[in-house]
Short mmCIF file of C-alpha atoms in Angstrom, two decimals:
data_model
loop_
_atom_site.label_atom_id
_atom_site.label_comp_id
_atom_site.label_asym_id
_atom_site.label_seq_id
_atom_site.Cartn_x
_atom_site.Cartn_y
_atom_site.Cartn_z
CA MET A 73 -4.17 -0.61 -8.12
CA ASN A 74 -0.65 -0.02 -6.93
CA ARG A 75 -0.33 -3.79 -5.98
CA LEU A 76 -1.80 -4.73 -9.49
CA ALA A 77 0.77 -2.20 -11.06
CA ASP A 78 3.62 -4.13 -9.32
CA VAL A 79 2.30 -7.54 -10.20
CA MET A 80 1.44 -7.04 -13.81
CA THR A 81 4.89 -5.87 -14.61
CA LEU A 82 5.92 -9.51 -14.50
CA ILE A 83 3.72 -10.40 -17.45
CA GLU A 84 2.67 -7.41 -19.46
CA GLN A 85 5.79 -7.18 -21.59
CA ASP A 86 5.14 -10.79 -23.09
CA HIS A 87 3.85 -10.37 -26.75
CA ARG A 88 1.66 -13.27 -26.24
CA VAL A 89 -0.43 -11.55 -23.52
CA GLN A 90 -2.75 -8.63 -23.79
CA VAL A 91 -3.59 -7.00 -20.29
CA VAL A 92 -6.82 -5.15 -19.79
CA TYR A 93 -8.28 -3.53 -16.59
CA THR A 94 -11.84 -3.01 -15.23
CA VAL A 95 -13.30 -1.51 -12.20
CA MET A 96 -16.32 -2.80 -10.42
CA PRO A 97 -19.04 -0.01 -10.57
CA THR A 98 -20.20 -0.76 -7.01
CA ALA A 99 -16.75 -0.33 -5.52
CA VAL A 100 -16.75 2.65 -2.99
CA LEU A 101 -13.36 3.86 -4.79
CA ALA A 102 -14.52 3.15 -8.26
CA GLU A 103 -14.22 6.61 -9.63
CA GLY A 104 -10.65 7.01 -8.17
CA ALA A 105 -9.59 3.83 -9.54
CA ALA A 106 -10.96 4.76 -12.98
CA ARG A 107 -9.02 7.91 -12.91
CA TYR A 108 -5.84 6.06 -12.00
CA LEU A 109 -6.30 3.87 -15.08
CA ARG A 110 -6.81 6.66 -17.41
CA ARG A 111 -3.75 8.45 -16.28
CA SER A 112 -1.63 5.20 -16.47
CA GLY A 113 -2.57 4.69 -20.04
CA ALA A 114 -3.93 1.21 -19.59
CA VAL A 115 -6.74 -0.37 -21.63
CA GLY A 116 -9.79 -0.16 -19.55
CA ILE A 117 -13.20 -2.16 -20.27
CA SER A 118 -16.47 -1.90 -18.64
CA TRP A 119 -17.55 -4.18 -15.92
CA SER A 120 -20.46 -5.42 -18.13
CA GLN A 121 -17.86 -6.37 -20.81
CA ALA A 122 -15.57 -7.91 -18.23
CA VAL A 123 -18.11 -10.20 -16.83
CA ASN A 124 -19.38 -11.27 -20.32
CA THR A 125 -16.10 -12.11 -21.81
CA ARG A 126 -14.04 -15.24 -21.23
CA PHE A 127 -10.50 -14.44 -19.99
CA ASP A 128 -7.52 -16.70 -19.30
CA LEU A 129 -6.83 -15.13 -15.94
CA ALA A 130 -8.22 -12.33 -13.74
CA VAL A 131 -5.75 -10.82 -11.23
CA ALA A 132 -7.35 -8.76 -8.35
CA ALA A 133 -5.70 -7.00 -5.54
CA GLY A 134 -8.85 -7.11 -3.25
CA TYR A 135 -12.16 -8.97 -2.82
CA GLY A 136 -15.90 -8.42 -3.87
CA GLU A 137 -17.91 -9.64 -6.81
CA LEU A 138 -15.15 -11.76 -8.35
CA GLU A 139 -17.42 -14.63 -8.70
CA ALA A 140 -19.04 -12.79 -11.53
CA LEU A 141 -15.81 -12.97 -13.73
CA ASN A 142 -15.60 -15.73 -16.43
CA ALA A 143 -12.02 -16.57 -15.67
CA PRO A 144 -9.85 -18.35 -13.14
CA VAL A 145 -9.15 -15.72 -10.38
CA MET A 146 -5.93 -14.97 -8.78
CA ILE A 147 -5.91 -12.68 -5.65
CA VAL A 148 -2.91 -10.92 -4.63
CA PRO A 149 -4.12 -8.76 -1.58
CA HIS A 150 -2.64 -5.32 -1.20
CA GLY A 151 -0.80 -3.86 1.78
CA VAL A 152 0.79 -6.00 4.56
CA GLY A 153 -2.30 -8.10 4.87
CA PRO A 154 -4.43 -8.70 8.26
CA SER A 155 -2.98 -6.54 10.85
CA MET A 156 -5.89 -4.55 12.63
CA LEU A 157 -9.37 -5.12 13.58
CA SER A 158 -12.14 -3.57 11.49
CA ARG A 159 -13.52 -0.20 12.64
CA ARG A 160 -16.90 -0.64 14.44
CA TRP A 161 -19.83 0.66 12.56
CA GLU A 162 -22.20 3.15 13.97
CA GLY A 163 -25.74 2.02 14.62
CA ASP A 164 -28.38 0.93 17.02
CA GLY A 165 -27.90 -2.82 17.05
CA PRO A 166 -26.03 -4.72 19.83
CA LEU A 167 -22.22 -4.86 19.84
CA ALA A 168 -20.60 -7.87 18.33
CA ALA A 169 -16.83 -9.15 18.01
CA LEU A 170 -14.98 -7.02 15.67
CA PRO A 171 -13.74 -9.07 12.47
CA VAL A 172 -10.14 -8.72 11.36
CA ALA A 173 -9.85 -6.20 8.51
CA GLY A 174 -9.53 -8.04 5.21
CA LEU A 175 -10.78 -11.50 6.45
CA ARG A 176 -14.31 -12.15 5.67
CA PRO A 177 -15.60 -15.70 4.55
CA GLU A 178 -18.27 -14.33 2.21
CA THR A 179 -15.33 -12.57 0.11
CA LEU A 180 -13.86 -16.18 -0.55
CA VAL A 181 -16.75 -18.50 -0.70
CA GLY A 182 -19.98 -18.12 -2.72
CA GLY A 183 -22.59 -20.49 -4.13
CA GLY A 184 -20.82 -23.47 -2.54
CA ARG A 185 -17.50 -22.84 -4.18
CA VAL A 186 -14.29 -21.15 -3.30
CA ILE A 187 -13.88 -18.00 -5.52
CA PRO A 188 -10.24 -17.74 -6.33
CA SER A 189 -8.20 -20.41 -7.99
CA LEU A 190 -5.17 -18.99 -6.29
CA LEU A 191 -4.81 -16.66 -3.35
CA ALA A 192 -1.39 -15.41 -2.94
CA VAL A 193 -0.43 -14.22 0.53
CA ALA A 194 2.87 -12.67 1.65
CA ARG A 195 3.44 -14.66 4.97
CA ASP A 196 2.73 -17.90 6.88
CA ASP A 197 0.66 -16.31 9.65
CA HIS A 198 -1.67 -14.69 6.97
CA ARG A 199 -2.34 -18.10 5.50
CA ASP A 200 -2.96 -19.58 8.95
CA ARG A 201 -5.42 -16.87 10.01
CA LEU A 202 -7.21 -17.22 6.63
CA LEU A 203 -7.52 -20.73 6.94
CA ARG A 204 -8.94 -20.65 10.49
CA PHE A 205 -12.03 -18.79 9.12
CA CYS A 206 -11.98 -20.43 5.69
CA PRO A 207 -10.46 -23.86 5.76
CA GLU A 208 -12.19 -24.66 2.32
CA ALA A 209 -9.56 -22.37 0.76
CA ALA A 210 -6.69 -24.56 1.84
CA SER A 211 -5.80 -25.82 -1.67
CA VAL A 212 -5.69 -22.34 -3.31
CA VAL A 213 -3.63 -20.38 -0.76
CA LYS A 214 -0.01 -19.93 -1.72
CA ILE A 215 2.75 -18.17 0.21
CA ALA A 216 4.14 -15.80 -2.34
CA GLY A 217 5.99 -13.20 -0.53
CA ASP A 218 5.50 -9.34 -0.88
CA PRO A 219 5.82 -7.78 -4.22
CA ALA A 220 5.85 -4.12 -2.83
CA LEU A 221 8.76 -4.86 -0.40
CA ASP A 222 10.66 -6.84 -2.98
CA ARG A 223 10.44 -4.14 -5.59
CA MET A 224 11.64 -1.55 -2.98
CA THR A 225 14.48 -3.61 -2.01
CA ALA A 226 15.45 -4.21 -5.66
CA SER A 227 15.40 -0.54 -6.19
CA GLU A 228 17.81 0.55 -3.27
CA HIS A 229 20.66 1.06 -5.77
CA LEU A 230 18.74 4.05 -7.12
CA ARG A 231 18.47 5.77 -3.58
CA GLU A 232 20.50 8.71 -4.58
CA THR A 233 18.54 9.21 -7.83
CA TYR A 234 15.25 9.28 -5.82
CA ARG A 235 16.54 11.57 -3.20
CA GLU A 236 17.58 14.08 -5.95
CA ALA A 237 14.29 14.01 -7.57
CA LEU A 238 12.54 14.74 -4.31
CA GLY A 239 14.94 17.80 -3.70
CA VAL A 240 17.03 16.31 -0.83
CA ARG A 241 20.36 18.28 -0.95
CA PRO A 242 23.49 16.65 0.42
CA GLY A 243 23.67 16.71 4.21
CA ARG A 244 19.81 16.95 4.58
CA ARG A 245 17.62 14.26 5.91
CA LEU A 246 14.51 12.99 4.24
CA VAL A 247 11.41 12.42 6.48
CA VAL A 248 8.41 10.69 4.85
CA ILE A 249 5.07 11.26 6.55
CA SER A 250 2.18 8.78 5.74
CA SER A 251 -1.42 8.60 6.47
CA THR A 252 -3.71 5.71 5.83
CA TRP A 253 -7.47 6.31 5.64
CA GLY A 254 -10.29 6.63 7.98
CA PRO A 255 -10.79 8.41 11.38
CA ARG A 256 -8.06 6.52 13.16
CA SER A 257 -5.45 7.57 10.60
CA LEU A 258 -2.77 10.33 11.10
CA LEU A 259 -4.88 12.81 9.02
CA GLY A 260 -8.02 11.68 10.70
CA ARG A 261 -6.72 12.38 14.17
CA HIS A 262 -4.35 15.16 13.62
CA PRO A 263 -4.98 16.99 10.42
CA ASP A 264 -2.65 19.74 11.19
CA LEU A 265 0.23 17.49 12.07
CA PRO A 266 1.86 17.65 8.57
CA ARG A 267 1.93 21.40 8.77
CA ARG A 268 3.61 21.36 12.15
CA LEU A 269 6.09 18.83 11.27
CA ALA A 270 7.20 20.70 8.13
CA ALA A 271 7.35 23.83 10.11
CA ALA A 272 9.32 22.28 13.03
CA LEU A 273 11.97 20.68 10.78
CA PRO A 274 14.31 23.30 9.39
CA GLU A 275 14.73 23.37 5.62
CA ARG A 276 18.44 23.60 5.95
CA THR A 277 18.71 20.20 7.58
CA HIS A 278 15.33 18.32 6.39
CA ARG A 279 13.23 17.57 3.64
CA VAL A 280 9.70 16.52 4.37
CA VAL A 281 7.59 14.52 2.05
CA MET A 282 4.08 13.13 2.46
CA ALA A 283 2.17 10.14 1.13
CA VAL A 284 -1.59 9.92 1.55
CA HIS A 285 -3.52 6.73 0.98
CA PRO A 286 -5.10 6.54 -2.42
CA ALA A 287 -8.48 5.92 -0.71
CA VAL A 288 -8.34 9.45 0.72
CA TRP A 289 -7.76 10.91 -2.79
CA ALA A 290 -10.42 8.87 -4.25
CA TRP A 291 -13.05 9.43 -1.58
CA HIS A 292 -12.48 13.11 -1.10
CA GLY A 293 -11.13 14.20 -4.53
CA ARG A 294 -7.85 15.67 -5.52
CA ARG A 295 -8.97 19.21 -5.16
CA GLN A 296 -10.19 18.76 -1.66
CA VAL A 297 -7.12 16.90 -0.56
CA LEU A 298 -4.67 19.57 -1.92
CA ALA A 299 -6.82 22.19 -0.23
CA TRP A 300 -6.50 20.48 3.06
CA LEU A 301 -2.69 20.21 2.66
CA ASN A 302 -2.14 23.64 1.33
CA SER A 303 -0.96 25.15 4.68
CA ALA A 304 1.39 22.18 5.14
CA PHE A 305 2.83 22.84 1.67
CA GLN A 306 3.28 26.59 2.53
CA ALA A 307 5.47 25.33 5.69
CA GLY A 308 7.59 23.32 3.38
CA LEU A 309 5.97 19.98 2.87
CA SER A 310 6.00 18.13 -0.54
CA VAL A 311 3.09 15.86 -1.40
CA LEU A 312 3.23 12.79 -3.60
CA PRO A 313 0.55 11.88 -6.02
CA PRO A 314 -1.64 8.93 -5.28
CA GLU A 315 -0.69 6.90 -8.26
CA GLU A 316 2.92 6.31 -7.36
CA GLY A 317 5.94 7.74 -5.55
CA TRP A 318 5.51 6.57 -1.99
CA SER A 319 7.64 3.33 -2.24
CA ALA A 320 10.51 5.20 -4.03
CA ALA A 321 10.24 7.83 -1.34
CA LEU A 322 10.80 5.19 1.28
CA VAL A 323 13.86 3.86 -0.49
CA ALA A 324 15.14 7.43 -0.35
CA ALA A 325 14.21 8.19 3.12
CA ASP A 326 16.13 8.57 6.46
CA GLU A 327 13.11 8.49 8.80
CA ALA A 328 9.41 7.89 8.78
CA VAL A 329 6.28 9.34 10.73
CA GLY A 330 3.16 7.39 10.13
CA ASP A 331 0.15 5.51 11.67
CA PHE A 332 -0.99 1.91 11.40
CA GLY A 333 -1.02 1.81 7.66
CA SER A 334 1.02 -0.39 5.46
CA VAL A 335 3.35 2.26 4.42
CA THR A 336 4.56 2.72 8.02
CA CYS A 337 5.05 -1.10 8.20
CA TYR A 338 6.96 -1.01 4.91
CA SER A 339 9.13 1.75 6.37
CA ALA A 340 10.02 -0.30 9.27
CA ALA A 341 10.65 -3.43 7.19
CA LEU A 342 13.13 -1.40 5.12
CA GLY A 343 15.04 -0.42 8.48
CA LEU A 344 14.00 3.15 8.74
CA PRO A 345 13.55 4.64 12.18
CA VAL A 346 9.68 5.05 12.64
CA THR A 347 7.72 7.49 14.66
CA LEU A 348 3.92 6.68 15.25
CA ALA A 349 1.66 9.77 15.43
CA ALA A 350 -1.75 7.81 15.46
CA PHE A 351 -2.14 4.22 16.46
CA PRO A 352 -5.25 2.54 17.76
CA ASP A 353 -3.54 0.08 20.18
CA ALA A 354 -6.73 -1.84 21.19
CA ASP A 355 -7.37 -2.77 17.50
CA ALA A 356 -3.97 -4.42 16.74
CA VAL A 357 -4.13 -8.11 15.83
CA PRO A 358 -1.72 -10.14 18.00
CA ASP A 359 1.62 -11.19 16.29
CA ALA A 360 0.81 -9.19 13.10
CA PRO A 361 3.01 -6.47 11.54
CA GLY A 362 0.79 -3.74 13.07
CA GLU A 363 1.14 -5.17 16.66
CA LEU A 364 4.82 -5.17 16.27
CA LEU A 365 4.90 -1.66 14.99
CA GLY A 366 2.67 -0.52 17.82
CA ARG A 367 4.99 -2.19 20.49
CA GLU A 368 8.28 -1.15 19.17
CA ALA A 369 7.99 2.11 17.37
CA ALA A 370 8.56 5.58 19.06
CA ARG A 371 5.51 7.67 19.73
CA LEU A 372 4.94 11.19 18.84
CA ASP A 373 2.95 13.38 21.15
CA PRO A 374 1.16 15.62 18.48
CA GLY A 375 -0.29 17.80 21.40
CA SER A 376 3.07 18.68 22.59
CA PRO A 377 3.75 22.45 22.28
CA VAL A 378 7.38 21.54 21.48
CA LEU A 379 6.48 19.13 18.81
CA LEU A 380 10.18 18.14 18.09
CA PRO A 381 12.86 18.98 20.65
CA ASP A 382 15.87 20.47 18.85
CA ALA A 383 13.98 19.83 15.62
CA ARG A 384 15.11 16.23 15.50
CA LEU A 385 12.93 13.06 15.32
CA ALA A 386 13.28 10.38 17.85
CA GLY A 387 12.19 7.57 15.57
CA ARG A 388 13.10 3.90 16.53
CA ALA A 389 13.96 0.85 14.33
CA VAL A 390 11.55 -2.01 14.65
CA THR A 391 13.33 -5.13 14.91
CA GLY A 392 11.84 -8.10 12.92
CA MET A 393 9.44 -6.28 10.93
CA ARG A 394 10.75 -7.46 7.73
CA GLU A 395 10.22 -11.14 8.62
CA ARG A 396 6.48 -10.08 9.82
CA VAL A 397 5.82 -8.63 6.39
CA THR A 398 7.02 -11.53 4.17
CA SER A 399 7.91 -15.18 4.60
CA ARG A 400 9.48 -15.35 1.15
CA PRO A 401 11.83 -12.19 0.90
CA GLY A 402 13.07 -11.60 -2.65
CA GLU A 403 11.07 -14.40 -4.05
CA SER A 404 7.71 -12.93 -4.93
CA ALA A 405 8.52 -12.26 -8.66
CA ARG A 406 9.45 -15.74 -9.35
CA ILE A 407 6.51 -17.26 -7.42
CA LEU A 408 3.94 -15.01 -8.81
CA ARG A 409 5.02 -15.16 -12.36
CA ARG A 410 5.16 -18.91 -12.35
CA ALA A 411 1.64 -19.11 -10.88
CA MET A 412 0.23 -16.79 -13.54
CA TYR A 413 1.75 -18.59 -16.39
CA GLU A 414 0.64 -22.04 -15.02
CA ILE A 415 -2.98 -20.63 -14.88
CA ILE A 416 -2.88 -19.31 -18.39
CA GLY A 417 -1.31 -22.31 -19.75
CA LEU A 418 1.60 -20.77 -21.27
CA PRO A 419 5.36 -21.55 -20.79
CA GLU A 420 7.32 -18.93 -18.79
CA PRO A 421 9.70 -16.83 -20.61
CA ALA A 422 13.27 -17.88 -20.38
CA CYS A 423 14.46 -14.61 -18.67
CA GLU A 424 14.67 -14.31 -14.90
CA ALA A 425 11.48 -13.14 -13.24
CA ARG A 426 12.21 -9.75 -11.55
CA PHE A 427 10.51 -6.50 -10.90
CA PRO A 428 11.68 -3.32 -12.76
CA ALA A 429 13.08 -0.51 -10.76
CA LEU A 430 10.68 2.00 -9.07
CA ALA A 431 9.78 4.97 -11.21
CA VAL A 432 11.50 8.23 -10.05
CA PRO A 433 9.05 10.13 -7.72
CA ARG A 434 7.43 13.31 -8.91
CA PRO A 435 5.93 15.47 -6.16
CA ILE A 436 2.84 17.36 -7.13
CA ARG A 437 3.71 20.76 -8.54
CA VAL A 438 3.38 23.96 -6.59
CA GLU A 439 0.97 25.36 -8.94
CA ALA A 440 -1.53 22.42 -8.47
CA ILE A 441 -1.60 23.13 -4.69
CA ARG A 442 -1.98 26.75 -4.84
#
């Protein structure tokens, strides 16, 4: 939903356009996505109504069941794109080659037809990998850059505003911890690490903020996630809500601690020193953002009794990550808006296509965690 929120800012202010949202009921994270929509104030319709109504354009940030929609479909994949192999399923059947996460032919082709009318990807290698397993999609794939990275870059002038909102006093360093979802993630491997990091970094010199993947909140529930993080909060950790805040926190940050998730890649693309606390090296796709992250970022030993010598992080900058994340830096707003208006059949507005600045981050209140 965060990717859709970025993209739809390009078109939702047009008085000629009404934007409505829907959630596939069979989606694993359907309830979490529905809660997100309710909190955002967006108009939501049922999936049944969506598939039985003709629309001028359907924009999706993922795959699955899009062939049921009665509209030209534009897919803008979330995150930094294919970077890791999928996790192997448990079961009794013989082993097979692991697919690249996010690249499955059945999500793009159905009933003898390519499903999307346009598939916007951020970089050249994403297009090349996609076309190797689905050459039929060649005419619909468009290199459009990365909306999330472009929006963060365009908001860098508000760095001090974001730092103030996150409680970063002058002279203190902001450390952003992030965890993706699943057993290979930072929280999956080392659930006590956020507490230990917050306790190891003195409050007089550091502010520690954590962003947890929305899938974790949606799957386990807000109450459970906050309960798991309660001891970390008592040690000084601030927690960002799943709806927004992580990208503004990265703009404000001085260092990042993470895993193989997209937030860590974006941290490196912004030039932050990065330390990896969990990374499945054997699953990294060659030449993808994750592989570069695993090769160049510093590693944290979560089992070390002295977690952070002298209470300092030893993160390293990852050279070339911005180029791995996007092949069209700063251009995604222009490319995506033009593509949407071409599909809808309306002339573009005369104003320049640009993303609005990121909202000021609002950590979850103390009372909510207690």
